[in-house]
mmCIF file of C-alpha atoms in Angstrom:
data_model
loop_
_atom_site.group_PDB
_atom_site.id
_atom_site.type_symbol
_atom_site.label_atom_id
_atom_site.label_comp_id
_atom_site.label_asym_id
_atom_site.label_seq_id
_atom_site.Cartn_x
_atom_site.Cartn_y
_atom_site.Cartn_z
ATOM 1 C CA MET A 1 -0.382 0.135 -0.228
ATOM 2 C CA ASN A 2 1.014 3.472 -0.241
ATOM 3 C CA VAL A 3 3.671 4.453 2.095
ATOM 4 C CA THR A 4 2.849 7.917 1.593
ATOM 5 C CA VAL A 5 -0.580 7.462 3.344
ATOM 6 C CA LYS A 6 -0.877 6.976 6.900
ATOM 7 C CA PRO A 7 -3.663 4.633 7.752
ATOM 8 C CA GLU A 8 -5.730 7.019 9.684
ATOM 9 C CA TYR A 9 -9.068 6.602 10.317
ATOM 10 C CA ILE A 10 -11.348 9.318 10.431
ATOM 11 C CA GLU A 11 -14.866 9.086 11.056
ATOM 12 C CA ALA A 12 -16.997 10.114 8.224
ATOM 13 C CA ASP A 13 -20.245 12.310 8.091
ATOM 14 C CA GLY A 14 -23.040 10.264 6.779
ATOM 15 C CA THR A 15 -24.461 11.156 3.323
ATOM 16 C CA THR A 16 -26.973 14.754 3.171
ATOM 17 C CA LEU A 17 -28.074 13.600 -0.152
ATOM 18 C CA THR A 18 -32.071 12.544 -0.006
ATOM 19 C CA GLY A 19 -34.821 11.616 -2.565
ATOM 20 C CA ARG A 20 -33.536 10.250 -5.751
ATOM 21 C CA PHE A 21 -30.495 11.181 -7.304
ATOM 22 C CA PRO A 22 -28.255 10.580 -10.120
ATOM 23 C CA VAL A 23 -24.793 9.060 -9.966
ATOM 24 C CA SER A 24 -23.310 8.980 -13.208
ATOM 25 C CA PHE A 25 -19.517 8.793 -14.870
ATOM 26 C CA GLU A 26 -18.179 9.405 -17.837
ATOM 27 C CA LEU A 27 -14.562 7.703 -19.400
ATOM 28 C CA GLU A 28 -12.948 8.621 -22.902
ATOM 29 C CA GLY A 29 -10.162 6.207 -23.648
ATOM 30 C CA TYR A 30 -8.069 4.652 -26.304
ATOM 31 C CA SER A 31 -5.377 1.856 -26.855
ATOM 32 C CA SER A 32 -1.893 2.971 -26.902
ATOM 33 C CA GLY A 33 0.367 0.485 -27.856
ATOM 34 C CA LYS A 34 0.601 -3.583 -27.414
ATOM 35 C CA ARG A 35 -1.624 -3.978 -24.556
ATOM 36 C CA ARG A 36 -2.252 -0.704 -22.880
ATOM 37 C CA ASN A 37 -5.142 1.302 -22.848
ATOM 38 C CA ASP A 38 -5.315 4.779 -21.211
ATOM 39 C CA VAL A 39 -8.337 6.405 -20.144
ATOM 40 C CA LYS A 40 -9.765 9.517 -18.722
ATOM 41 C CA VAL A 41 -12.711 9.059 -16.062
ATOM 42 C CA GLY A 42 -14.602 10.905 -13.709
ATOM 43 C CA MET A 43 -17.675 11.662 -11.829
ATOM 44 C CA VAL A 44 -20.241 14.073 -14.028
ATOM 45 C CA GLU A 45 -23.570 13.877 -11.331
ATOM 46 C CA PRO A 46 -24.501 14.903 -9.249
ATOM 47 C CA ALA A 47 -21.214 16.541 -9.311
ATOM 48 C CA ARG A 48 -18.840 17.390 -11.984
ATOM 49 C CA LEU A 49 -15.547 15.975 -10.293
ATOM 50 C CA GLN A 50 -12.124 16.125 -11.841
ATOM 51 C CA LEU A 51 -10.819 13.911 -14.452
ATOM 52 C CA TRP A 52 -8.581 11.180 -13.583
ATOM 53 C CA ASP A 53 -6.054 9.630 -16.183
ATOM 54 C CA LEU A 54 -5.960 5.878 -15.478
ATOM 55 C CA ALA A 55 -4.494 2.795 -17.561
ATOM 56 C CA SER A 56 -4.416 -0.859 -17.964
ATOM 57 C CA ASP A 57 -2.052 -3.214 -19.156
ATOM 58 C CA GLU A 58 -1.381 -6.814 -19.434
ATOM 59 C CA GLY A 59 1.255 -8.971 -18.204
ATOM 60 C CA ARG A 60 4.148 -10.066 -20.656
ATOM 61 C CA PHE A 61 2.483 -13.830 -20.766
ATOM 62 C CA HIS A 62 -0.297 -11.758 -22.386
ATOM 63 C CA GLY A 63 1.386 -9.500 -24.890
ATOM 64 C CA GLY A 64 1.647 -6.619 -22.765
ATOM 65 C CA ASP A 65 4.638 -4.518 -20.744
ATOM 66 C CA GLU A 66 3.123 -4.431 -17.614
ATOM 67 C CA THR A 67 3.268 -0.601 -17.229
ATOM 68 C CA ALA A 68 -0.262 -0.632 -15.642
ATOM 69 C CA PRO A 69 -2.290 -2.968 -13.404
ATOM 70 C CA LYS A 70 -4.413 -5.357 -15.391
ATOM 71 C CA PRO A 71 -8.277 -4.477 -16.219
ATOM 72 C CA LEU A 72 -9.611 -6.818 -13.254
ATOM 73 C CA ALA A 73 -7.508 -5.167 -10.924
ATOM 74 C CA LEU A 74 -8.755 -1.837 -11.410
ATOM 75 C CA PHE A 75 -12.264 -3.634 -11.686
ATOM 76 C CA THR A 76 -11.694 -5.290 -8.319
ATOM 77 C CA ALA A 77 -10.507 -2.154 -6.683
ATOM 78 C CA GLY A 78 -13.337 -0.806 -7.831
ATOM 79 C CA VAL A 79 -16.149 -3.042 -6.253
ATOM 80 C CA VAL A 80 -14.341 -3.501 -2.743
ATOM 81 C CA THR A 81 -13.282 0.484 -2.289
ATOM 82 C CA CYS A 82 -16.816 1.124 -3.219
ATOM 83 C CA PHE A 83 -17.953 -1.360 -0.330
ATOM 84 C CA MET A 84 -15.478 0.494 1.923
ATOM 85 C CA THR A 85 -16.507 3.840 1.154
ATOM 86 C CA GLN A 86 -20.448 2.756 1.659
ATOM 87 C CA MET A 87 -19.550 1.244 5.456
ATOM 88 C CA ARG A 88 -18.376 4.260 5.973
ATOM 89 C CA THR A 89 -21.178 6.404 4.759
ATOM 90 C CA PHE A 90 -23.755 4.220 6.846
ATOM 91 C CA ALA A 91 -21.493 3.433 9.689
ATOM 92 C CA ARG A 92 -22.506 5.929 11.949
ATOM 93 C CA GLN A 93 -26.741 5.158 10.854
ATOM 94 C CA CYS A 94 -26.363 1.849 11.812
ATOM 95 C CA GLY A 95 -25.033 2.675 15.433
ATOM 96 C CA VAL A 96 -21.409 1.102 14.467
ATOM 97 C CA GLN A 97 -18.481 3.264 15.868
ATOM 98 C CA VAL A 98 -15.333 2.183 14.036
ATOM 99 C CA ARG A 99 -11.679 2.973 14.663
ATOM 100 C CA GLY A 100 -10.356 1.221 11.793
ATOM 101 C CA LEU A 101 -11.404 -0.927 8.690
ATOM 102 C CA ASN A 102 -9.196 -3.770 6.561
ATOM 103 C CA THR A 103 -10.793 -5.685 3.608
ATOM 104 C CA LYS A 104 -9.181 -8.809 1.865
ATOM 105 C CA ALA A 105 -11.188 -10.057 -1.590
ATOM 106 C CA ARG A 106 -10.044 -12.442 -3.991
ATOM 107 C CA PHE A 107 -12.442 -12.123 -7.179
ATOM 108 C CA GLU A 108 -12.086 -15.907 -9.182
ATOM 109 C CA TRP A 109 -12.943 -16.188 -12.716
ATOM 110 C CA TYR A 110 -12.393 -19.153 -15.232
ATOM 111 C CA ALA A 111 -11.847 -18.912 -19.128
ATOM 112 C CA GLN A 112 -13.238 -21.881 -21.134
ATOM 113 C CA ARG A 113 -12.173 -21.891 -24.376
ATOM 114 C CA ASN A 114 -13.298 -25.276 -26.849
ATOM 115 C CA GLY A 115 -10.958 -26.144 -29.542
ATOM 116 C CA GLN A 116 -9.680 -22.888 -31.136
ATOM 117 C CA ASP A 117 -12.855 -21.085 -30.613
ATOM 118 C CA PRO A 118 -12.156 -17.571 -28.946
ATOM 119 C CA TYR A 119 -12.790 -18.431 -25.273
ATOM 120 C CA VAL A 120 -15.777 -17.447 -22.738
ATOM 121 C CA ALA A 121 -15.029 -15.588 -19.548
ATOM 122 C CA HIS A 122 -17.394 -17.508 -16.752
ATOM 123 C CA PRO A 123 -17.495 -16.727 -12.966
ATOM 124 C CA ASN A 124 -16.448 -18.516 -10.285
ATOM 125 C CA LYS A 125 -16.115 -17.036 -6.402
ATOM 126 C CA PHE A 126 -16.019 -13.859 -5.111
ATOM 127 C CA VAL A 127 -15.488 -12.934 -1.431
ATOM 128 C CA LEU A 128 -14.771 -9.923 0.765
ATOM 129 C CA ASP A 129 -13.307 -10.236 4.168
ATOM 130 C CA ILE A 130 -13.977 -7.443 6.388
ATOM 131 C CA GLU A 131 -12.070 -6.475 9.558
ATOM 132 C CA PHE A 132 -13.560 -3.439 12.216
ATOM 133 C CA ASP A 133 -12.103 -2.453 14.584
ATOM 134 C CA THR A 134 -14.899 -1.724 16.848
ATOM 135 C CA ASP A 135 -16.612 -2.344 19.991
ATOM 136 C CA SER A 136 -19.747 -2.609 18.369
ATOM 137 C CA SER A 137 -21.939 -5.810 18.718
ATOM 138 C CA LEU A 138 -21.701 -8.555 16.076
ATOM 139 C CA GLU A 139 -25.418 -7.870 14.946
ATOM 140 C CA ALA A 140 -24.978 -4.149 14.161
ATOM 141 C CA GLN A 141 -21.566 -4.909 12.268
ATOM 142 C CA LYS A 142 -23.843 -7.227 10.163
ATOM 143 C CA HIS A 143 -26.468 -4.320 9.934
ATOM 144 C CA LEU A 144 -23.595 -1.946 8.591
ATOM 145 C CA ILE A 145 -22.874 -4.813 6.040
ATOM 146 C CA ARG A 146 -26.306 -5.742 5.101
ATOM 147 C CA THR A 147 -26.522 -1.714 4.180
ATOM 148 C CA ALA A 148 -23.575 -0.748 2.701
ATOM 149 C CA ALA A 149 -24.539 -3.749 0.077
ATOM 150 C CA LYS A 150 -27.448 -1.971 -0.794
ATOM 151 C CA GLY A 151 -25.947 1.281 -1.149
ATOM 152 C CA CYS A 152 -23.248 0.160 -2.755
ATOM 153 C CA PHE A 153 -23.293 1.124 -6.736
ATOM 154 C CA ALA A 154 -20.894 -1.551 -8.069
ATOM 155 C CA GLU A 155 -21.967 -4.364 -6.032
ATOM 156 C CA GLN A 156 -25.766 -3.599 -6.858
ATOM 157 C CA ILE A 157 -24.817 -4.235 -10.768
ATOM 158 C CA LEU A 158 -23.217 -7.500 -10.129
ATOM 159 C CA SER A 159 -25.074 -10.515 -11.389
ATOM 160 C CA VAL A 160 -22.733 -12.793 -8.691
ATOM 161 C CA ASP A 161 -22.838 -13.252 -5.188
ATOM 162 C CA LEU A 162 -19.962 -11.736 -3.570
ATOM 163 C CA VAL A 163 -19.509 -13.599 -0.024
ATOM 164 C CA HIS A 164 -19.346 -11.219 2.678
ATOM 165 C CA ARG A 165 -17.328 -12.452 5.750
ATOM 166 C CA LEU A 166 -16.652 -10.610 8.555
ATOM 167 C CA LYS A 167 -13.887 -10.843 10.780
ATOM 168 C CA HIS A 168 -15.539 -11.547 14.809
ATOM 169 C CA GLY A 169 -12.841 -12.807 17.209
ATOM 170 C CA ASP A 170 -10.651 -15.557 15.426
ATOM 171 C CA GLU A 171 -13.755 -16.364 13.204
ATOM 172 C CA TRP A 172 -14.592 -15.571 10.207
ATOM 173 C CA VAL A 173 -18.207 -15.000 9.990
ATOM 174 C CA VAL A 174 -20.303 -15.190 6.867
ATOM 175 C CA CYS A 175 -23.212 -12.222 6.601
ATOM 176 C CA GLU A 176 -26.370 -13.445 4.551
ATOM 177 C CA LEU A 177 -27.711 -10.362 2.901
ATOM 178 C CA ASP A 178 -31.362 -11.148 2.995
ATOM 179 C CA MET B 1 -5.131 10.950 -21.175
ATOM 180 C CA ASN B 2 -1.388 10.353 -19.940
ATOM 181 C CA VAL B 3 0.366 12.710 -22.375
ATOM 182 C CA THR B 4 3.618 10.942 -21.675
ATOM 183 C CA VAL B 5 1.380 7.957 -23.975
ATOM 184 C CA LYS B 6 1.711 8.087 -27.117
ATOM 185 C CA PRO B 7 -1.520 6.515 -28.853
ATOM 186 C CA GLU B 8 0.108 4.017 -30.854
ATOM 187 C CA TYR B 9 -1.328 1.218 -31.653
ATOM 188 C CA ILE B 10 0.304 -2.058 -31.943
ATOM 189 C CA GLU B 11 -1.557 -5.434 -33.003
ATOM 190 C CA ALA B 12 -1.850 -7.883 -30.279
ATOM 191 C CA ASP B 13 -1.195 -11.440 -30.628
ATOM 192 C CA GLY B 14 -4.071 -13.368 -29.904
ATOM 193 C CA THR B 15 -4.478 -15.559 -26.634
ATOM 194 C CA THR B 16 -2.426 -19.222 -26.541
ATOM 195 C CA LEU B 17 -3.787 -20.295 -23.621
ATOM 196 C CA THR B 18 -6.239 -23.454 -24.201
ATOM 197 C CA GLY B 19 -9.154 -25.413 -22.599
ATOM 198 C CA ARG B 20 -10.297 -24.095 -18.788
ATOM 199 C CA PHE B 21 -8.167 -21.692 -17.115
ATOM 200 C CA PRO B 22 -8.319 -19.728 -13.798
ATOM 201 C CA VAL B 23 -8.393 -15.786 -13.594
ATOM 202 C CA SER B 24 -7.828 -14.860 -10.261
ATOM 203 C CA PHE B 25 -7.145 -11.401 -8.313
ATOM 204 C CA GLU B 26 -6.516 -10.837 -4.621
ATOM 205 C CA LEU B 27 -6.616 -7.250 -2.805
ATOM 206 C CA GLU B 28 -5.865 -5.703 0.884
ATOM 207 C CA GLY B 29 -6.884 -2.385 1.759
ATOM 208 C CA TYR B 30 -7.498 -0.131 4.802
ATOM 209 C CA SER B 31 -9.380 3.135 5.001
ATOM 210 C CA SER B 32 -6.968 5.848 5.235
ATOM 211 C CA GLY B 33 -8.075 8.779 6.317
ATOM 212 C CA LYS B 34 -11.938 10.665 6.086
ATOM 213 C CA ARG B 35 -12.758 8.903 2.982
ATOM 214 C CA ARG B 36 -9.691 7.862 1.216
ATOM 215 C CA ASN B 37 -8.918 3.977 1.033
ATOM 216 C CA ASP B 38 -5.904 2.278 -0.306
ATOM 217 C CA VAL B 39 -5.183 -0.953 -1.612
ATOM 218 C CA LYS B 40 -3.131 -3.411 -3.165
ATOM 219 C CA VAL B 41 -4.157 -5.722 -5.537
ATOM 220 C CA GLY B 42 -3.384 -7.874 -8.559
ATOM 221 C CA MET B 43 -3.285 -11.212 -10.241
ATOM 222 C CA VAL B 44 -2.589 -14.589 -8.696
ATOM 223 C CA GLU B 45 -3.754 -16.816 -11.832
ATOM 224 C CA PRO B 46 -2.997 -18.250 -13.906
ATOM 225 C CA ALA B 47 0.012 -16.383 -12.945
ATOM 226 C CA ARG B 48 1.251 -14.079 -10.051
ATOM 227 C CA LEU B 49 1.620 -10.753 -11.585
ATOM 228 C CA GLN B 50 3.502 -7.607 -9.589
ATOM 229 C CA LEU B 51 1.165 -6.010 -6.931
ATOM 230 C CA TRP B 52 -0.388 -2.358 -7.600
ATOM 231 C CA ASP B 53 -0.762 0.453 -4.944
ATOM 232 C CA LEU B 54 -4.369 2.192 -5.988
ATOM 233 C CA ALA B 55 -6.474 4.289 -4.007
ATOM 234 C CA SER B 56 -9.948 5.624 -4.212
ATOM 235 C CA ASP B 57 -11.232 9.385 -2.427
ATOM 236 C CA GLU B 58 -14.520 11.150 -2.317
ATOM 237 C CA GLY B 59 -15.331 14.315 -3.893
ATOM 238 C CA ARG B 60 -15.841 17.490 -0.996
ATOM 239 C CA PHE B 61 -19.221 17.267 -1.177
ATOM 240 C CA HIS B 62 -19.180 13.552 0.320
ATOM 241 C CA GLY B 63 -16.795 14.339 3.074
ATOM 242 C CA GLY B 64 -13.483 13.321 1.576
ATOM 243 C CA ASP B 65 -10.563 15.168 0.126
ATOM 244 C CA GLU B 66 -10.656 14.139 -3.797
ATOM 245 C CA THR B 67 -6.741 12.692 -3.579
ATOM 246 C CA ALA B 68 -7.628 9.955 -5.761
ATOM 247 C CA PRO B 69 -10.397 8.940 -7.874
ATOM 248 C CA LYS B 70 -14.166 8.057 -6.721
ATOM 249 C CA PRO B 71 -14.656 3.971 -6.758
ATOM 250 C CA LEU B 72 -16.853 3.941 -9.186
ATOM 251 C CA ALA B 73 -14.050 5.508 -11.589
ATOM 252 C CA LEU B 74 -11.914 2.849 -11.046
ATOM 253 C CA PHE B 75 -14.813 0.079 -11.638
ATOM 254 C CA THR B 76 -16.102 1.864 -15.036
ATOM 255 C CA ALA B 77 -12.016 2.060 -15.930
ATOM 256 C CA GLY B 78 -11.973 -1.651 -15.120
ATOM 257 C CA VAL B 79 -15.091 -2.728 -17.361
ATOM 258 C CA VAL B 80 -14.217 -0.662 -20.373
ATOM 259 C CA THR B 81 -10.507 -1.356 -20.373
ATOM 260 C CA CYS B 82 -11.036 -5.393 -19.590
ATOM 261 C CA PHE B 83 -13.761 -5.166 -23.062
ATOM 262 C CA MET B 84 -10.972 -3.120 -24.918
ATOM 263 C CA THR B 85 -8.559 -5.362 -23.971
ATOM 264 C CA GLN B 86 -10.511 -8.316 -25.465
ATOM 265 C CA MET B 87 -11.395 -6.497 -28.549
ATOM 266 C CA ARG B 88 -7.705 -6.361 -29.155
ATOM 267 C CA THR B 89 -7.289 -10.155 -27.873
ATOM 268 C CA PHE B 90 -9.582 -11.202 -30.382
ATOM 269 C CA ALA B 91 -9.466 -9.032 -33.361
ATOM 270 C CA ARG B 92 -6.983 -10.993 -35.891
ATOM 271 C CA GLN B 93 -9.382 -14.287 -34.741
ATOM 272 C CA CYS B 94 -12.562 -12.346 -35.977
ATOM 273 C CA GLY B 95 -10.919 -10.936 -38.953
ATOM 274 C CA VAL B 96 -10.822 -7.442 -38.178
ATOM 275 C CA GLN B 97 -7.471 -5.515 -39.131
ATOM 276 C CA VAL B 98 -7.691 -2.938 -36.341
ATOM 277 C CA ARG B 99 -4.948 0.245 -36.724
ATOM 278 C CA GLY B 100 -6.599 2.421 -33.585
ATOM 279 C CA LEU B 101 -9.254 1.774 -31.246
ATOM 280 C CA ASN B 102 -10.990 4.635 -28.891
ATOM 281 C CA THR B 103 -14.204 4.568 -26.567
ATOM 282 C CA LYS B 104 -16.275 6.233 -24.557
ATOM 283 C CA ALA B 105 -18.577 5.766 -21.876
ATOM 284 C CA ARG B 106 -21.342 6.917 -19.862
ATOM 285 C CA PHE B 107 -22.572 4.242 -16.937
ATOM 286 C CA GLU B 108 -25.218 5.596 -14.898
ATOM 287 C CA TRP B 109 -27.018 4.689 -11.343
ATOM 288 C CA TYR B 110 -29.515 6.433 -9.376
ATOM 289 C CA ALA B 111 -29.867 6.290 -5.339
ATOM 290 C CA GLN B 112 -33.047 6.352 -3.955
ATOM 291 C CA ARG B 113 -33.628 7.652 -0.176
ATOM 292 C CA ASN B 114 -36.596 7.216 1.505
ATOM 293 C CA GLY B 115 -36.799 9.579 4.266
ATOM 294 C CA GLN B 116 -33.866 9.201 6.511
ATOM 295 C CA ASP B 117 -33.505 5.682 5.727
ATOM 296 C CA PRO B 118 -29.746 4.612 3.990
ATOM 297 C CA TYR B 119 -29.851 5.552 0.282
ATOM 298 C CA VAL B 120 -30.104 2.182 -2.008
ATOM 299 C CA ALA B 121 -28.303 1.763 -5.271
ATOM 300 C CA HIS B 122 -29.649 1.352 -8.426
ATOM 301 C CA PRO B 123 -28.491 1.062 -12.247
ATOM 302 C CA ASN B 124 -29.966 2.960 -14.934
ATOM 303 C CA LYS B 125 -27.918 2.995 -17.953
ATOM 304 C CA PHE B 126 -24.461 1.458 -19.288
ATOM 305 C CA VAL B 127 -23.204 2.495 -22.815
ATOM 306 C CA LEU B 128 -20.072 1.828 -24.184
ATOM 307 C CA ASP B 129 -18.978 3.586 -27.653
ATOM 308 C CA ILE B 130 -16.651 2.054 -29.754
ATOM 309 C CA GLU B 131 -14.683 3.541 -32.900
ATOM 310 C CA PHE B 132 -12.303 1.585 -34.384
ATOM 311 C CA ASP B 133 -9.767 2.573 -37.062
ATOM 312 C CA THR B 134 -10.248 -0.190 -39.457
ATOM 313 C CA ASP B 135 -10.904 -1.181 -43.102
ATOM 314 C CA SER B 136 -12.660 -4.100 -42.165
ATOM 315 C CA SER B 137 -16.864 -4.541 -42.560
ATOM 316 C CA LEU B 138 -18.850 -3.511 -40.221
ATOM 317 C CA GLU B 139 -20.124 -7.241 -39.991
ATOM 318 C CA ALA B 140 -16.634 -8.080 -38.634
ATOM 319 C CA GLN B 141 -16.601 -5.518 -36.306
ATOM 320 C CA LYS B 142 -19.664 -6.732 -35.150
ATOM 321 C CA HIS B 143 -18.890 -10.411 -35.086
ATOM 322 C CA LEU B 144 -15.673 -8.463 -32.783
ATOM 323 C CA ILE B 145 -17.989 -7.318 -30.351
ATOM 324 C CA ARG B 146 -20.161 -9.964 -29.677
ATOM 325 C CA THR B 147 -16.562 -12.326 -29.528
ATOM 326 C CA ALA B 148 -15.118 -9.562 -26.965
ATOM 327 C CA ALA B 149 -18.458 -9.232 -24.652
ATOM 328 C CA LYS B 150 -18.271 -13.255 -24.299
ATOM 329 C CA GLY B 151 -14.771 -13.178 -23.250
ATOM 330 C CA CYS B 152 -14.790 -9.654 -21.193
ATOM 331 C CA PHE B 153 -14.680 -10.819 -17.562
ATOM 332 C CA ALA B 154 -15.975 -7.804 -15.985
ATOM 333 C CA GLU B 155 -18.782 -7.494 -18.464
ATOM 334 C CA GLN B 156 -19.600 -11.121 -17.681
ATOM 335 C CA ILE B 157 -20.612 -10.796 -14.137
ATOM 336 C CA LEU B 158 -22.445 -7.381 -14.330
ATOM 337 C CA SER B 159 -26.316 -7.695 -13.996
ATOM 338 C CA VAL B 160 -27.150 -5.180 -16.261
ATOM 339 C CA ASP B 161 -27.924 -4.834 -20.026
ATOM 340 C CA LEU B 162 -24.396 -2.963 -21.325
ATOM 341 C CA VAL B 163 -25.210 -1.066 -24.756
ATOM 342 C CA HIS B 164 -22.758 -1.476 -27.047
ATOM 343 C CA ARG B 165 -22.581 1.578 -30.308
ATOM 344 C CA LEU B 166 -19.979 1.037 -32.866
ATOM 345 C CA LYS B 167 -19.055 3.754 -35.070
ATOM 346 C CA HIS B 168 -20.035 3.302 -38.718
ATOM 347 C CA GLY B 169 -19.238 6.469 -41.259
ATOM 348 C CA ASP B 170 -21.143 8.958 -39.405
ATOM 349 C CA GLU B 171 -23.696 6.530 -37.199
ATOM 350 C CA TRP B 172 -23.717 4.858 -34.146
ATOM 351 C CA VAL B 173 -24.803 1.347 -34.680
ATOM 352 C CA VAL B 174 -26.185 -0.709 -31.906
ATOM 353 C CA CYS B 175 -24.526 -3.842 -31.311
ATOM 354 C CA GLU B 176 -27.493 -6.636 -30.449
ATOM 355 C CA LEU B 177 -25.499 -9.286 -28.569
ATOM 356 C CA ASP B 178 -27.289 -12.431 -29.573
#
């Protein structure tokens, strides 16, 4: 992780937005050599924020130069950080006082190639492990995870079941979302 | 876009992987102040590649410091660059000779908040515009888009319909995937 950033947790305010509001992003991109892609991307609604330069590349075994993260590294980071952000957005409202938040995730797909046909991508298993530094009850933490899942824009458009596991003492507890 | 990278398109080889193969990513992250998250993420299967430091932050109107892209900027970039990569992976196999590839995307959600309850995220509209620099036929390009969609690990786990539009002359042609 970025060594220039201290792992300091600062309690976040909840959202003040009400009713129905749009959340939109725009991207422009181009292929920039071998397997690299360069994109410019940012929020346009409800507020226009700065655009960010991001890039993807492939490893050498896929014909790239590994000058940037693979697309699925960006994707995985997008899903997990969206979820982390929403856990913080809704923590206070769910009665969970958080002093720290750590996550681990493993996203697994497989590809199936029949003969020399182009391969087809399939989902396999998607697990997100969550560890709060908190004195709040397990029930309150589970409530927060359910709330964050419903408020997570990324998870809400995934067709796969993301398994959420919560560290409780020395155990990992699976949180059912329903 | 990154001004240090020239928009040079280099034709990519197709994949040499065959049969069934795993594609897995691992991530570790922590909340690092106000609304920022820092993560380390990378591929672990079929090959262990280097880990990348990525971060997310929120705009000031969401209580962040905008020190990094928003999570959904990472997510949008992940989906689109995965698709762009697969268009290049399968171009030759689909009989499309590409000299350049540009994309534009707009991903729209909305949030619905009833009273003071936590808001719930909903999908709205997801559009990906694709422009090849190519002399290949429209049919061959459509075939490539269908093939890339099936091989795109990110799109394959989205529950929403991603609308793919292809620039053909001065028009935008919607590509049906079925």
